[in-house]
PDB file of C-alpha atoms in Angstrom:
ATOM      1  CA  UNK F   1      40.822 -17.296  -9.324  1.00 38.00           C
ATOM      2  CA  UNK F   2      39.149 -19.131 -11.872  1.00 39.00           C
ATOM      3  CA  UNK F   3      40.424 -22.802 -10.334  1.00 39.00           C
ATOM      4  CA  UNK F   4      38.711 -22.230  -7.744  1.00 40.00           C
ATOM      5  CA  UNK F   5      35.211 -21.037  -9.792  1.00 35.00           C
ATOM      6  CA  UNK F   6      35.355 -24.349 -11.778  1.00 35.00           C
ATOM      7  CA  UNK F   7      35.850 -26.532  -8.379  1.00 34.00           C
ATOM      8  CA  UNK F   8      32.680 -25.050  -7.034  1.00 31.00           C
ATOM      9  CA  UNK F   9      30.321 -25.360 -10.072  1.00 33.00           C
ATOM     10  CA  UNK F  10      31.442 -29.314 -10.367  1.00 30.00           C
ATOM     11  CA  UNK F  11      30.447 -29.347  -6.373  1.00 35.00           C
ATOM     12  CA  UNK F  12      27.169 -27.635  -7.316  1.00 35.00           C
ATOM     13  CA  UNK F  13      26.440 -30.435  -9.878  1.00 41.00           C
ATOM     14  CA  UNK F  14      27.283 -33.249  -8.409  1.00 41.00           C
ATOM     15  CA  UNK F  15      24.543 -35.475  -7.465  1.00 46.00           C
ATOM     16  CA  UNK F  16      25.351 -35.450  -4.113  1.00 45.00           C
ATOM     17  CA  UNK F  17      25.606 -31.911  -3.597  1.00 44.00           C
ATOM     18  CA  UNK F  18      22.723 -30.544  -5.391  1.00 49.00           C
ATOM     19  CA  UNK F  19      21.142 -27.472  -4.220  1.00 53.00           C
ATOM     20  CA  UNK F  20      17.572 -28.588  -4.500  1.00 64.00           C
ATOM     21  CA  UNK F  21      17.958 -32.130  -2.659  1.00 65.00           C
ATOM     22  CA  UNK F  22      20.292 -30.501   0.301  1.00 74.00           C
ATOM     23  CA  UNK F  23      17.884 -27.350   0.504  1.00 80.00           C
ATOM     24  CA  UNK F  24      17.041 -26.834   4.271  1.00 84.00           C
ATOM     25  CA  UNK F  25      17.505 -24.243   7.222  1.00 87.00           C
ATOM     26  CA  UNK F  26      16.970 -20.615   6.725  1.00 91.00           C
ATOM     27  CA  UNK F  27      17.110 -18.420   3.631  1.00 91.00           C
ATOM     28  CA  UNK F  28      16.260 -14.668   3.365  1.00 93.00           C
ATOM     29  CA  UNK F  29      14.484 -12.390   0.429  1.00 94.00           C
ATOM     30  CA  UNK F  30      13.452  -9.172  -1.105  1.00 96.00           C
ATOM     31  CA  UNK F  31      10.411  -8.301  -2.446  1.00 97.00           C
ATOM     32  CA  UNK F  32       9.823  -5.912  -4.947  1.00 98.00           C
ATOM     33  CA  UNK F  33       6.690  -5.509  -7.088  1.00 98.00           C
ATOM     34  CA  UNK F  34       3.272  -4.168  -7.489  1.00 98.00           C
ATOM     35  CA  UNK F  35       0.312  -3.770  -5.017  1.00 98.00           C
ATOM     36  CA  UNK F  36      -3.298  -3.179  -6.033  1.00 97.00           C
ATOM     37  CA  UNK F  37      -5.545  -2.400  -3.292  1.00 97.00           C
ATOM     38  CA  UNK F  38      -9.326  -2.264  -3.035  1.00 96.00           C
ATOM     39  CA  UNK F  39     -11.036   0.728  -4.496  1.00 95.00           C
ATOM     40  CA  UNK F  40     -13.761   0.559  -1.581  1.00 95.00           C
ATOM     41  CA  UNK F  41     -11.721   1.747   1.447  1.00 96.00           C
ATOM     42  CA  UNK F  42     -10.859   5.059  -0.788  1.00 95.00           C
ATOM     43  CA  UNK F  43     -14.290   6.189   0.447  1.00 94.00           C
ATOM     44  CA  UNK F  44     -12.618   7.154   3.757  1.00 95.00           C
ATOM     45  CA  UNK F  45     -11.271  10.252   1.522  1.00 95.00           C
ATOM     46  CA  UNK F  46     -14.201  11.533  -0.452  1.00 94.00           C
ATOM     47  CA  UNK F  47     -14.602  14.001   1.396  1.00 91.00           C
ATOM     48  CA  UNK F  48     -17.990  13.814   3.567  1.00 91.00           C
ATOM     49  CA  UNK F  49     -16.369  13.548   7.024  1.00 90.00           C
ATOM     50  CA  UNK F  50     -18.504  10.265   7.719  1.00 92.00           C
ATOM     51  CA  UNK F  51     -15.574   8.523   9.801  1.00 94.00           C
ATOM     52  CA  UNK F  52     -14.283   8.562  13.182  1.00 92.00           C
ATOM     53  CA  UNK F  53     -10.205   9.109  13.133  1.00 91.00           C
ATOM     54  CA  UNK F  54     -10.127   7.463  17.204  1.00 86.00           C
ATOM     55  CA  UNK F  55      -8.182  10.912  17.794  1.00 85.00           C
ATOM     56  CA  UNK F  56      -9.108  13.397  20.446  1.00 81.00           C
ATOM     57  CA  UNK F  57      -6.578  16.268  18.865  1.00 82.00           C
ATOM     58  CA  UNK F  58      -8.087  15.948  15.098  1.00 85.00           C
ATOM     59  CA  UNK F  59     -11.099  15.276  12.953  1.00 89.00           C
ATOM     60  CA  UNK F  60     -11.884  13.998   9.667  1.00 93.00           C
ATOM     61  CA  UNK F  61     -13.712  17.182   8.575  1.00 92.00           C
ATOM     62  CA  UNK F  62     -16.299  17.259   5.772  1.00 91.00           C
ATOM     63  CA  UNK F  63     -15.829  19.693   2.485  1.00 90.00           C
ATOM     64  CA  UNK F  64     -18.372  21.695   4.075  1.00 88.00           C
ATOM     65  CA  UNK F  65     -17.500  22.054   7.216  1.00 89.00           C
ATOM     66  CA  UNK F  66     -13.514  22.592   6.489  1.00 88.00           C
ATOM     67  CA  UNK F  67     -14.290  25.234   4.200  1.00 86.00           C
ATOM     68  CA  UNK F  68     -17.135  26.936   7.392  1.00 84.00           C
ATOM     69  CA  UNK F  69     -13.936  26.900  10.062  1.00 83.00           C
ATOM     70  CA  UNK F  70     -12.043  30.246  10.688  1.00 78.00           C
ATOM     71  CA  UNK F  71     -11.320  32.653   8.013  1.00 78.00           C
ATOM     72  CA  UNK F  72     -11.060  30.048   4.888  1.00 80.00           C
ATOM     73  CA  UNK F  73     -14.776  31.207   3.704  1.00 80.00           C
ATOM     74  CA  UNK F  74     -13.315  34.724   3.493  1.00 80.00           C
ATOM     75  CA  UNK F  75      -9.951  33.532   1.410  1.00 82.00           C
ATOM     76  CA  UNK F  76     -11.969  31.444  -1.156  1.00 82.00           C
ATOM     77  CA  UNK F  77     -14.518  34.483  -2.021  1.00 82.00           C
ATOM     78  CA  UNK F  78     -10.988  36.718  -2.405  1.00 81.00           C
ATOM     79  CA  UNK F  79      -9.272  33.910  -4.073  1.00 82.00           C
ATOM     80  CA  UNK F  80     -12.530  33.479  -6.675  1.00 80.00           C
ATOM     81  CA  UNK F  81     -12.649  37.239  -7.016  1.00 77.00           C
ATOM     82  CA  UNK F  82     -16.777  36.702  -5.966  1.00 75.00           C
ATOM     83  CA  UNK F  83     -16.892  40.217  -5.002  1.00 70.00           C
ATOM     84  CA  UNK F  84     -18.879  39.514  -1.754  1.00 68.00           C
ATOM     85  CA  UNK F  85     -20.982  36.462  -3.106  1.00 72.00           C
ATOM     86  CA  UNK F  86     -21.337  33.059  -2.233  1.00 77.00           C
ATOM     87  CA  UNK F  87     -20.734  29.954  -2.697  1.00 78.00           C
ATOM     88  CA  UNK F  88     -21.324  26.321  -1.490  1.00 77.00           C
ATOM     89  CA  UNK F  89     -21.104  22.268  -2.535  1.00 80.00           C
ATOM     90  CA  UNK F  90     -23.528  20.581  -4.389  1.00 81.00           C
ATOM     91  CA  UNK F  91     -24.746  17.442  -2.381  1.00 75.00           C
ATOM     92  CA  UNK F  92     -23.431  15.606  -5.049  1.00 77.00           C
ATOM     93  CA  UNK F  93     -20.348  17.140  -4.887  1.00 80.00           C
ATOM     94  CA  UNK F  94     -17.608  14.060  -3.983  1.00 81.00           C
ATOM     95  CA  UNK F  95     -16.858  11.547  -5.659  1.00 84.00           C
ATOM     96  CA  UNK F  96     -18.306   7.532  -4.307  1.00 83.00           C
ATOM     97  CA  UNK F  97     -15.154   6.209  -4.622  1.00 84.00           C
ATOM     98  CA  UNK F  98     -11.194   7.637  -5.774  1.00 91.00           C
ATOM     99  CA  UNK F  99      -9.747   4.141  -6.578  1.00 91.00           C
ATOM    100  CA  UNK F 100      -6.146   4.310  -5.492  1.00 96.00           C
ATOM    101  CA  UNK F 101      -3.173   4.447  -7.988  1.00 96.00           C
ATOM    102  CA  UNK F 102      -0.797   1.210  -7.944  1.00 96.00           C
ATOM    103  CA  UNK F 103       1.570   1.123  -5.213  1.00 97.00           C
ATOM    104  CA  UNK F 104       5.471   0.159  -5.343  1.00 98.00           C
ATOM    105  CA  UNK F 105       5.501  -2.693  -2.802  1.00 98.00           C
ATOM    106  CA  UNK F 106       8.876  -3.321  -0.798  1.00 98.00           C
ATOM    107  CA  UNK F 107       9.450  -5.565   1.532  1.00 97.00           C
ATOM    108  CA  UNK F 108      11.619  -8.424   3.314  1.00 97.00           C
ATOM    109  CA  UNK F 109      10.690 -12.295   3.186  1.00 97.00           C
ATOM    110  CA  UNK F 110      12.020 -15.338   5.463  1.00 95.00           C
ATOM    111  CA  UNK F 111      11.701 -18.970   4.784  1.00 95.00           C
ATOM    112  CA  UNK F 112      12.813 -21.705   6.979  1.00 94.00           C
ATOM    113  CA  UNK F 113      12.960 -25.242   5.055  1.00 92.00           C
ATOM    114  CA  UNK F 114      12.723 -28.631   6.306  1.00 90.00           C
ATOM    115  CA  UNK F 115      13.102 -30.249   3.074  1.00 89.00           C
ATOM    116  CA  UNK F 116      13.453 -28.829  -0.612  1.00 86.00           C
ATOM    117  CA  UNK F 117       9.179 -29.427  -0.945  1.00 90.00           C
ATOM    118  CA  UNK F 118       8.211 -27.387   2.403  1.00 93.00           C
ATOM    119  CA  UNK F 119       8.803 -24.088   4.021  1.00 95.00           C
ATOM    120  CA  UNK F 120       7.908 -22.095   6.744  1.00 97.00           C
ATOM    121  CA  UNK F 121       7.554 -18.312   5.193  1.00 97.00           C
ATOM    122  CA  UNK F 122       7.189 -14.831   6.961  1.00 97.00           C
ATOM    123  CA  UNK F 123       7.506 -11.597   5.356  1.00 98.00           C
ATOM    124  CA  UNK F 124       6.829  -7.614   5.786  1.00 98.00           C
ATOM    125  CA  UNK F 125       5.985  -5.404   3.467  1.00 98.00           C
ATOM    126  CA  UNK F 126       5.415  -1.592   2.948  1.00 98.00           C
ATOM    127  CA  UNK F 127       3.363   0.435  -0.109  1.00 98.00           C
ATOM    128  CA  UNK F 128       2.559   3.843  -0.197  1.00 98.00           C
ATOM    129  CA  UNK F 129      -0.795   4.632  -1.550  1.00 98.00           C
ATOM    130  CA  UNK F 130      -2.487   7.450  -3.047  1.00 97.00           C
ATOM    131  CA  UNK F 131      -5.986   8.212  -4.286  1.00 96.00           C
ATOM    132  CA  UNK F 132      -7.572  11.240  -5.708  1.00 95.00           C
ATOM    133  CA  UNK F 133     -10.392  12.301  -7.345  1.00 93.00           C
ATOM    134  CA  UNK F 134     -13.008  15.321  -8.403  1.00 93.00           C
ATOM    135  CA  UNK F 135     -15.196  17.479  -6.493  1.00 91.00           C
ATOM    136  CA  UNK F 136     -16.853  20.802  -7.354  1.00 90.00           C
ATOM    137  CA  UNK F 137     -17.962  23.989  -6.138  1.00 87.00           C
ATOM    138  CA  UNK F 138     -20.855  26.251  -6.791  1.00 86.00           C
ATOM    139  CA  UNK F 139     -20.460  30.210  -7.095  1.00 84.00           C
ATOM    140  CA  UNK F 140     -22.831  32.876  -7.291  1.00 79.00           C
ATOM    141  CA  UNK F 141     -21.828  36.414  -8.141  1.00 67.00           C
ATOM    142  CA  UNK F 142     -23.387  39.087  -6.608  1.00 57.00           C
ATOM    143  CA  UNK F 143     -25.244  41.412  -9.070  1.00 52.00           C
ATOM    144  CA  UNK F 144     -22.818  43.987 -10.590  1.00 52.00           C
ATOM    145  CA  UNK F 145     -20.232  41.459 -10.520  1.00 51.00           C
ATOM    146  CA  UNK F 146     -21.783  39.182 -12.942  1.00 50.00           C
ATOM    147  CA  UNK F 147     -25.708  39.343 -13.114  1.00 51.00           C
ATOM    148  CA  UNK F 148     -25.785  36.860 -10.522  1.00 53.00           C
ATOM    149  CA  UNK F 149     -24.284  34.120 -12.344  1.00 65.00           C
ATOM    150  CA  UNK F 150     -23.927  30.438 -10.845  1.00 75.00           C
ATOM    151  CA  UNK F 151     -20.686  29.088 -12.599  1.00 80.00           C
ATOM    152  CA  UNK F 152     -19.684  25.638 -11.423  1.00 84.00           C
ATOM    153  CA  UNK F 153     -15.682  24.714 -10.675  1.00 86.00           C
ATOM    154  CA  UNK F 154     -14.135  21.741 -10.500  1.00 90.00           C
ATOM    155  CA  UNK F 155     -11.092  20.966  -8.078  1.00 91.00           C
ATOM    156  CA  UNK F 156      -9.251  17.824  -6.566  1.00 93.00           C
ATOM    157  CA  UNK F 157      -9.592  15.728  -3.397  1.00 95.00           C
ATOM    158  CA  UNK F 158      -6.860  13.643  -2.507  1.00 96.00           C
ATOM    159  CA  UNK F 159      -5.687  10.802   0.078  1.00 95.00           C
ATOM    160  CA  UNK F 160      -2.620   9.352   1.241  1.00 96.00           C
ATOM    161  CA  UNK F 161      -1.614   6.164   3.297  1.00 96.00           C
ATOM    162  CA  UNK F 162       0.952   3.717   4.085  1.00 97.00           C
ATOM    163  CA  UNK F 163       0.132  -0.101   4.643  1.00 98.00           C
ATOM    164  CA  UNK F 164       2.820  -2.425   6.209  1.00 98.00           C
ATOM    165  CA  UNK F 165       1.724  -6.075   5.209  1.00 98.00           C
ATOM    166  CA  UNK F 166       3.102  -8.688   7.503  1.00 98.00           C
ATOM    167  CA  UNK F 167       2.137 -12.428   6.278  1.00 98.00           C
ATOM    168  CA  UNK F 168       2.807 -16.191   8.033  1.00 98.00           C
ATOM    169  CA  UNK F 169       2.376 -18.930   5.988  1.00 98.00           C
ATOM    170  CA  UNK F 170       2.779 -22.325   4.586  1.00 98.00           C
ATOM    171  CA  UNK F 171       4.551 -23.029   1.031  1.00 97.00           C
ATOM    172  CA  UNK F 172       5.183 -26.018  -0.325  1.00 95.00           C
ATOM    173  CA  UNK F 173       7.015 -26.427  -3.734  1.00 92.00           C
ATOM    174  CA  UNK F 174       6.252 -28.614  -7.260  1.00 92.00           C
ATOM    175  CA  UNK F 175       9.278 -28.890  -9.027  1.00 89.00           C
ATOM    176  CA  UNK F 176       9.293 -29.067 -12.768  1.00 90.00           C
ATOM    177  CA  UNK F 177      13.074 -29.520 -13.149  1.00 85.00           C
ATOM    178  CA  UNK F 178      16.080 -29.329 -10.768  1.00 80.00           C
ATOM    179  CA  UNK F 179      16.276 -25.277 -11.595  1.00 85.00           C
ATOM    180  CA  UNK F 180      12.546 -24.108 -11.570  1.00 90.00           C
ATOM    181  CA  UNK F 181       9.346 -25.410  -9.464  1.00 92.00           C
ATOM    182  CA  UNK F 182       6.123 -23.963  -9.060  1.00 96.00           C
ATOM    183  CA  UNK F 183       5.344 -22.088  -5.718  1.00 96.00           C
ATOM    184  CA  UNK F 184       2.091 -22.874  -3.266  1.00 97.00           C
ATOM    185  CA  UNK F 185       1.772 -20.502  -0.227  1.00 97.00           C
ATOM    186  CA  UNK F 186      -1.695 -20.234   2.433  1.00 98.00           C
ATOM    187  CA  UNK F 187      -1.490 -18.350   5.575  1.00 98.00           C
ATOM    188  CA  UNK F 188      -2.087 -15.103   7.470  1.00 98.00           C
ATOM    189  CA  UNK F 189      -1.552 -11.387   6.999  1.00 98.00           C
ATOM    190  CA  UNK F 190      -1.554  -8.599   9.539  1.00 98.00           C
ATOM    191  CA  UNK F 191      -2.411  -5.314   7.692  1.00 98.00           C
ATOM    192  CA  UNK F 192      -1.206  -1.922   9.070  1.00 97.00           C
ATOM    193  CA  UNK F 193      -2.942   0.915   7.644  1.00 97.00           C
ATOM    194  CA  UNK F 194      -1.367   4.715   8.668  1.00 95.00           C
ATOM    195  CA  UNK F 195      -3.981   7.230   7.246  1.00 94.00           C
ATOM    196  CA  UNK F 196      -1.370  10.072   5.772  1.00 94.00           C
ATOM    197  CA  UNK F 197      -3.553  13.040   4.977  1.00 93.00           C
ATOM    198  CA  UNK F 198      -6.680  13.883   3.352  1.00 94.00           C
ATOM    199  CA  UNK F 199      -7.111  17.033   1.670  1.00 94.00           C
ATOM    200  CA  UNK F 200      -8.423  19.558  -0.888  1.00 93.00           C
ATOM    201  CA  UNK F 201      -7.321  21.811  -3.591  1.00 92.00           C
ATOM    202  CA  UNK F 202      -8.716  25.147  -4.485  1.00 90.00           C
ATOM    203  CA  UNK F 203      -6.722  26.605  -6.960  1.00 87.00           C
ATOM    204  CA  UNK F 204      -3.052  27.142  -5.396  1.00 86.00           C
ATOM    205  CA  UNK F 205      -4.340  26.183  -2.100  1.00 88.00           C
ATOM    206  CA  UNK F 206      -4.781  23.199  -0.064  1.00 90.00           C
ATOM    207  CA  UNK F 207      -6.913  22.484   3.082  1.00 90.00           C
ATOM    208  CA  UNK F 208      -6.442  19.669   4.726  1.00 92.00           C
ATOM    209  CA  UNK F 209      -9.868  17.179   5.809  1.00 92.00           C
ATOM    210  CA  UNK F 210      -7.916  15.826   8.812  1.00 91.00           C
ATOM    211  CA  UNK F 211      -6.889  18.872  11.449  1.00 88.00           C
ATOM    212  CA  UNK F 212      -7.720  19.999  14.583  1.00 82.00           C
ATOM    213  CA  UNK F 213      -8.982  23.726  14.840  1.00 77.00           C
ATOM    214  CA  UNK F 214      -7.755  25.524  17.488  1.00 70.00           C
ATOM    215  CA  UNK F 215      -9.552  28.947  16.321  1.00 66.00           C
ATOM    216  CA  UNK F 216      -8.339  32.058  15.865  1.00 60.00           C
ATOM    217  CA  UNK F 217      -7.778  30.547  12.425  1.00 59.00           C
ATOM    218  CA  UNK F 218      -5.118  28.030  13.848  1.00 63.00           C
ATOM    219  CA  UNK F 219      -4.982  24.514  13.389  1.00 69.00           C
ATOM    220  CA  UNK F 220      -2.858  21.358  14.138  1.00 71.00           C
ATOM    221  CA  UNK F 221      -2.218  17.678  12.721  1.00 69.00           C
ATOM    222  CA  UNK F 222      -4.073  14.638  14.482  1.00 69.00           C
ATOM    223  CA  UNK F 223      -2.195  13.584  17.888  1.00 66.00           C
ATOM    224  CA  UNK F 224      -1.447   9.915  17.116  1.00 72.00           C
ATOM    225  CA  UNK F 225       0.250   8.558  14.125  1.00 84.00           C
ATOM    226  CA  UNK F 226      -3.348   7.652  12.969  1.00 90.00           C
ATOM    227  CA  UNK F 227      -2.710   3.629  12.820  1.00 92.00           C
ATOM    228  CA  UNK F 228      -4.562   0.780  13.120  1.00 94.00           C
ATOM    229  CA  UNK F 229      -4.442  -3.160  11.955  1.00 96.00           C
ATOM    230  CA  UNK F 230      -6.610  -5.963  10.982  1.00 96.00           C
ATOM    231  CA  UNK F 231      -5.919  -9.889  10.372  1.00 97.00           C
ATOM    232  CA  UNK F 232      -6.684 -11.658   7.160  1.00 98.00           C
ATOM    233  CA  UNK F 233      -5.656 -14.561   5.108  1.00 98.00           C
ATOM    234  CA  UNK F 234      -3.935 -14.726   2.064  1.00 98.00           C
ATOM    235  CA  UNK F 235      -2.597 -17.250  -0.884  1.00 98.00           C
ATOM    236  CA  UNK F 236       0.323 -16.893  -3.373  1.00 98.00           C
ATOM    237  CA  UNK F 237       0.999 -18.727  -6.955  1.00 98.00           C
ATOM    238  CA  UNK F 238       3.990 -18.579  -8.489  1.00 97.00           C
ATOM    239  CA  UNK F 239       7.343 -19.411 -10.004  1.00 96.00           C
ATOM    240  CA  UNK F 240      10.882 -19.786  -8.649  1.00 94.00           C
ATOM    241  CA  UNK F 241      14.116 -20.730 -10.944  1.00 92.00           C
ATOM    242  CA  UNK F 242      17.019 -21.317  -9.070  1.00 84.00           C
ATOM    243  CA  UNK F 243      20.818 -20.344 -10.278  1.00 79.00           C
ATOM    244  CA  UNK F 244      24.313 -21.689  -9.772  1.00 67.00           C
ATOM    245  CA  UNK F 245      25.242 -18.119  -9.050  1.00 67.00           C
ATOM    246  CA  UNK F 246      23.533 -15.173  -7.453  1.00 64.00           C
ATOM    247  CA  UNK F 247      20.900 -16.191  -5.963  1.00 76.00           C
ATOM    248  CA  UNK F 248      17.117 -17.595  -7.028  1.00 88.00           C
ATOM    249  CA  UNK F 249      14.265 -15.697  -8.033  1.00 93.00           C
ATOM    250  CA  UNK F 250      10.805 -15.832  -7.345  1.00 95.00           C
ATOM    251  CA  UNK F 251       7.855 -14.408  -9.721  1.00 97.00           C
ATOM    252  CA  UNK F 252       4.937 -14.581  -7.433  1.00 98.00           C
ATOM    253  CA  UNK F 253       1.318 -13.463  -7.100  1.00 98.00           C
ATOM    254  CA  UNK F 254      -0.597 -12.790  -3.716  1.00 98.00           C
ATOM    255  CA  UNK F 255      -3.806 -12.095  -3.507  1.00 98.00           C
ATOM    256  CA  UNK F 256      -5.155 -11.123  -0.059  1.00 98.00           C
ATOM    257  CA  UNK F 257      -8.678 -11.146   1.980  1.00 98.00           C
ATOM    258  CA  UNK F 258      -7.399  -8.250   4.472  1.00 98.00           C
ATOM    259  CA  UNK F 259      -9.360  -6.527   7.511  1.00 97.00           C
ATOM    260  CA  UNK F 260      -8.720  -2.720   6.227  1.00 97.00           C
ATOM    261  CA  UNK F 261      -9.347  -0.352   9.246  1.00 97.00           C
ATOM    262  CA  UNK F 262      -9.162   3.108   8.807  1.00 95.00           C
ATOM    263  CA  UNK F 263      -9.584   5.423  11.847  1.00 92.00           C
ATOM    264  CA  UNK F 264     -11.115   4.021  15.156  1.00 91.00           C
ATOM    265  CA  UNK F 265     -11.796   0.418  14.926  1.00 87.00           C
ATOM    266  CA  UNK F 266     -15.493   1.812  15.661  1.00 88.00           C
ATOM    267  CA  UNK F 267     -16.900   4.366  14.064  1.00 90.00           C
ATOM    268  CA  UNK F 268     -14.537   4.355  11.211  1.00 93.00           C
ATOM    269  CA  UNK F 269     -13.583   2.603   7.868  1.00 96.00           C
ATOM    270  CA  UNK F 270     -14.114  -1.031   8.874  1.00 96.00           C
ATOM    271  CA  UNK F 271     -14.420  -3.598   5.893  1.00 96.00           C
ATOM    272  CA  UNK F 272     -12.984  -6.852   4.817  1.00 97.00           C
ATOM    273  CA  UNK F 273     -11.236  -6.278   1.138  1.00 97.00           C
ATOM    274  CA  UNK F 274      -9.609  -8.784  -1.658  1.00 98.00           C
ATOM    275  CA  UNK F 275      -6.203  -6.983  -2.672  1.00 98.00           C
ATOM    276  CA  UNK F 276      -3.505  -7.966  -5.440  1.00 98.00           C
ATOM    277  CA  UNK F 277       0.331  -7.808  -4.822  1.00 98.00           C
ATOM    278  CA  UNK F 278       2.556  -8.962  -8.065  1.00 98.00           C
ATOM    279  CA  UNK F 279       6.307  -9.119  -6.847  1.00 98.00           C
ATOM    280  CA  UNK F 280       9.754 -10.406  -7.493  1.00 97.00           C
ATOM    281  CA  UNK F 281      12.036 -12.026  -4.457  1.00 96.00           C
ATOM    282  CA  UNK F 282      15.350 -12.482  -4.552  1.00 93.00           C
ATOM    283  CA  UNK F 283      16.063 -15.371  -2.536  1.00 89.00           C
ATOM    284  CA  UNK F 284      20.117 -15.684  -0.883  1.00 81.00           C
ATOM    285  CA  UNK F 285      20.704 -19.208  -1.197  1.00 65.00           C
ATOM    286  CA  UNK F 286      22.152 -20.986   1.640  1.00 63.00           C
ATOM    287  CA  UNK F 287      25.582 -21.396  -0.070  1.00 60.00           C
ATOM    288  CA  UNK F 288      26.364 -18.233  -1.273  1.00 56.00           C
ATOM    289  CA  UNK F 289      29.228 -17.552   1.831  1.00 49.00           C
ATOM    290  CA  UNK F 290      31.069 -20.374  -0.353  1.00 52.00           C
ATOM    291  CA  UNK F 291      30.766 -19.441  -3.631  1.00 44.00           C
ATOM    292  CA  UNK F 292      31.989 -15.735  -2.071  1.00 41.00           C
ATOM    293  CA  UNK F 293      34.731 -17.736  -0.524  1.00 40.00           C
ATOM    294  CA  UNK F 294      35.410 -19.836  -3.559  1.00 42.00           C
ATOM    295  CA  UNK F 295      35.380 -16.783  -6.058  1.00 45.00           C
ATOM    296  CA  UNK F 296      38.474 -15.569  -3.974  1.00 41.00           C
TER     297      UNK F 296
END
């Protein structure tokens, strides 16, 4: 076994077989890394029922009016122990904005090369994101139960989505030895964005902002998978170093001018956003079938 190790790594070194000058045809990647989106398009979740979800079997329901449907006013005053009072939301009760926590980004890249400078490169990716932030709630006690007090509680509002990033582009390469080169890359990106659920706590409950109510106290999830996409551009920087044995990696950083829709395409979120992605690939070069070949 290791006779024929040592036969491949000369091969690999010779001059006339190195990796970098015979680098052409197709080679395939992972991605794996961070993605930062946009704090703006959180707004979709803050909980004043502004947008249109483009679904005839749900709605994106204010605080308010969630909390007027069915029975639920009924449950809160048991669940606060109001003893009959009331209570309602401030009208500065959401939050502006619930910037979203970091996604893990995950994803599949393809590059086609028609010499070791130049590349054709496509790639899909997928991030789940989540944002959350504060809203209150204003109580008043009837008298008896607590001298008609107002006491003010604070509870969480919370979104969820899923964004499949699909890019085309150009990259061409500026190598600083045989093993390492910097990485240029301008093109395209298709952004899906699948709005997950938007919803409330109160206490141990949750009510969700996007539902369909089909009285009686019943309600139902939205009819459609709640999707819709928008075309930007995008450009990457980074750094690749290349190995004998296992592949090449890539550190890389993408930062993206997407078209973020959120609901219909009219009437809800529509806004053009900058967002970050910093990732690892690890690219299959195109010999690794021999050096499987050669390590047996």
């Amino acid at each position: 076994m290791s006779l024929p190790f040592t036969s491949f790594s000369q091969n690999w070194d010779d001059e006339d077989g190195l990796y970098v000058s015979t680098r052409q045809g197709l080679e395939f990647g992972v991605n794996l890394g961070v993605y930062r989106a946009h704090p703006n398009s959180s707004s979709f979740y803050v909980g004043d029922g502004w947008f249109d979800l483009g679904d005839n079997q749900a709605t994106l329901y204010s605080i308010e009016e969630r909390l007027a449907l069915g029975n639920t006013a009924n449950q809160i005053n048991d669940m606060l122990n109001l003893g009959g009072g009331n209570f309602w939301i401030p009208y500065d009760s959401s939050p502006l904005l619930m910037p979203y926590d970091p996604g893990l980004m995950l994803g599949l890249k393809m590059l086609y090369f028609w010499n070791p400078e130049s590349a054709l490169v496509m790639s899909i990716d997928a991030v789940n994101l989540k944002a959350a932030g504060p809203w209150t709630l204003e109580t008043d006690l009837l008298p008896g139960q607590g001298q008609g007090s107002n006491d003010i509680k604070v509870y969480g509002i919370f979104g969820q989505e899923r964004r499949m990033i699909g890019t085309l582009g150009y990259r061409t390469s500026a190598y600083i030895i045989d093993q390492a080169a910097w990485i240029f890359e301008l093109g395209a990106t298709a952004t899906s964005v699948q709005i997950k659920r938007n919803y409330i706590n109160i206490e141990t409950n949750t009510y969700d902002l996007i539902t369909f109510f089909n009285g009686g106290g019943q309600f139902s999830g939205a009819g459609s998978n709640l999707t819709s996409t928008g075309l930007g551009f995008y450009g990457v920087i980074g750094l690749e170093a290349m190995f004998e044995e296992g592949g090449n990696l890539e550190a890389n950083l993408r930062v993206s001018r997407d078209h973020i829709i959120l609901g219909a395409s009219e009437g809800g979120y529509n806004e053009k956003l900058w967002n970050i992605a910093l990732y690892v690939t690890w690219l299959i070069p195109p010999h690794i079938g021999d050096f499987v070949r050669a390590s047996f």
